[in-house]
Amino acid sequence: MDTQSEWNQLVFDTNKPAKWWHQRRAKIIGISFVIFVALTISVVLILEFSIWSPKNSYSTTTTTAQPSVWRSTGNMNTRREGHVAILLKNGKVLVTGGSDH
């Protein structure tokens, strides 16, 4: 009788359900899910930066500005408006822009 109870215990231990993470199917599904997520993220990033990125224009537009013309202002004793005055390090004043009024 004692042998029968040991045999029953062995059969019970063998047939008892394993924890879900110890099962082969759960491992395969888990690893497959991780690989699927990694591949999905990779494909989305590749598409984001290669296919869906804005295309560069093959035609270029070049604009050239007219060269500035230097004019002397004459006597600085007359009133000016719309100008910019900058005090230089040597103590002189540089006045640019504006017009005589």
Tab-separated table of C-alpha atoms in Angstrom:
chain	number	residue	atom	x	y	z
A	1	MET	CA	0.000	0.000	0.000
A	2	ASP	CA	2.869	2.290	0.763
A	3	THR	CA	4.208	1.804	-2.768
A	4	GLN	CA	0.853	2.724	-4.225
A	5	SER	CA	0.735	6.033	-2.337
A	6	GLU	CA	4.264	6.909	-3.474
A	7	TRP	CA	3.269	6.113	-7.046
A	8	ASN	CA	0.162	8.270	-6.736
A	9	GLN	CA	2.267	11.155	-5.387
A	10	LEU	CA	4.725	10.791	-8.302
A	11	VAL	CA	1.891	10.832	-10.839
A	12	PHE	CA	0.340	13.870	-9.119
A	13	ASP	CA	3.657	15.794	-9.154
A	14	THR	CA	4.229	14.932	-12.802
A	15	ASN	CA	0.744	15.938	-13.912
A	16	LYS	CA	0.470	19.101	-11.855
A	17	PRO	CA	0.266	22.220	-14.028
A	18	ALA	CA	3.529	24.127	-14.347
A	19	LYS	CA	3.720	27.845	-13.794
A	20	TRP	CA	2.792	29.740	-16.948
A	21	TRP	CA	6.281	31.168	-17.524
A	22	HIS	CA	7.819	27.698	-17.388
A	23	GLN	CA	5.784	26.452	-20.306
A	24	ARG	CA	7.462	26.298	-23.688
A	25	ARG	CA	4.501	27.862	-25.477
A	26	ALA	CA	4.526	30.913	-23.181
A	27	LYS	CA	8.258	31.400	-23.769
A	28	ILE	CA	7.855	31.175	-27.541
A	29	ILE	CA	4.929	33.609	-27.525
A	30	GLY	CA	6.805	36.032	-25.245
A	31	ILE	CA	9.980	35.984	-27.329
A	32	SER	CA	7.951	36.314	-30.536
A	33	PHE	CA	6.126	39.327	-29.088
A	34	VAL	CA	9.396	41.042	-28.139
A	35	ILE	CA	10.842	40.407	-31.607
A	36	PHE	CA	7.631	41.668	-33.236
A	37	VAL	CA	7.694	44.888	-31.198
A	38	ALA	CA	11.385	45.477	-31.993
A	39	LEU	CA	10.819	44.929	-35.713
A	40	THR	CA	7.750	47.175	-35.712
A	41	ILE	CA	9.660	50.012	-34.049
A	42	SER	CA	12.561	49.565	-36.489
A	43	VAL	CA	10.295	49.657	-39.540
A	44	VAL	CA	8.448	52.731	-38.278
A	45	LEU	CA	11.719	54.586	-37.679
A	46	ILE	CA	13.081	53.618	-41.095
A	47	LEU	CA	9.894	54.792	-42.793
A	48	GLU	CA	9.817	57.981	-40.737
A	49	PHE	CA	13.311	59.054	-41.747
A	50	SER	CA	13.498	57.767	-45.312
A	51	ILE	CA	10.121	57.594	-47.032
A	52	TRP	CA	7.994	60.113	-45.178
A	53	SER	CA	10.693	62.756	-44.783
A	54	PRO	CA	10.306	65.831	-46.982
A	55	LYS	CA	12.144	65.569	-50.274
A	56	ASN	CA	14.834	68.094	-51.091
A	57	SER	CA	14.102	70.312	-54.034
A	58	TYR	CA	16.371	69.714	-57.008
A	59	SER	CA	15.958	73.246	-58.318
A	60	THR	CA	17.848	75.960	-56.536
A	61	THR	CA	17.116	79.647	-56.537
A	62	THR	CA	19.947	82.115	-56.204
A	63	THR	CA	19.366	85.763	-55.491
A	64	THR	CA	22.044	88.394	-55.659
A	65	ALA	CA	21.757	91.657	-53.816
A	66	GLN	CA	22.759	94.921	-55.379
A	67	PRO	CA	26.027	96.151	-53.908
A	68	SER	CA	25.662	98.944	-51.396
A	69	VAL	CA	26.545	102.434	-52.496
A	70	TRP	CA	28.476	104.598	-50.074
A	71	ARG	CA	27.572	108.245	-49.982
A	72	SER	CA	29.019	110.898	-47.831
A	73	THR	CA	26.547	112.801	-45.747
A	74	GLY	CA	28.232	116.103	-45.751
A	75	ASN	CA	28.018	118.279	-42.679
A	76	MET	CA	26.783	116.412	-39.591
A	77	ASN	CA	25.461	119.656	-38.100
A	78	THR	CA	22.119	119.167	-39.867
A	79	ARG	CA	19.332	117.264	-38.204
A	80	ARG	CA	18.928	113.545	-39.142
A	81	GLU	CA	16.167	111.020	-38.450
A	82	GLY	CA	15.942	107.237	-38.671
A	83	HIS	CA	19.661	106.750	-38.135
A	84	VAL	CA	21.803	104.555	-35.905
A	85	ALA	CA	24.705	105.993	-33.930
A	86	ILE	CA	27.404	103.730	-32.466
A	87	LEU	CA	30.188	104.854	-30.126
A	88	LEU	CA	33.433	103.205	-31.255
A	89	LYS	CA	36.278	102.147	-28.934
A	90	ASN	CA	38.492	104.981	-30.154
A	91	GLY	CA	35.879	107.543	-29.027
A	92	LYS	CA	34.532	108.396	-32.481
A	93	VAL	CA	30.862	108.055	-33.376
A	94	LEU	CA	29.713	106.025	-36.392
A	95	VAL	CA	26.362	107.183	-37.785
A	96	THR	CA	24.611	104.976	-40.340
A	97	GLY	CA	21.318	105.150	-42.179
A	98	GLY	CA	18.646	107.759	-41.816
A	99	SER	CA	18.107	110.880	-43.844
A	100	ASP	CA	18.566	114.638	-43.613
A	101	HIS	CA	15.522	116.461	-42.445
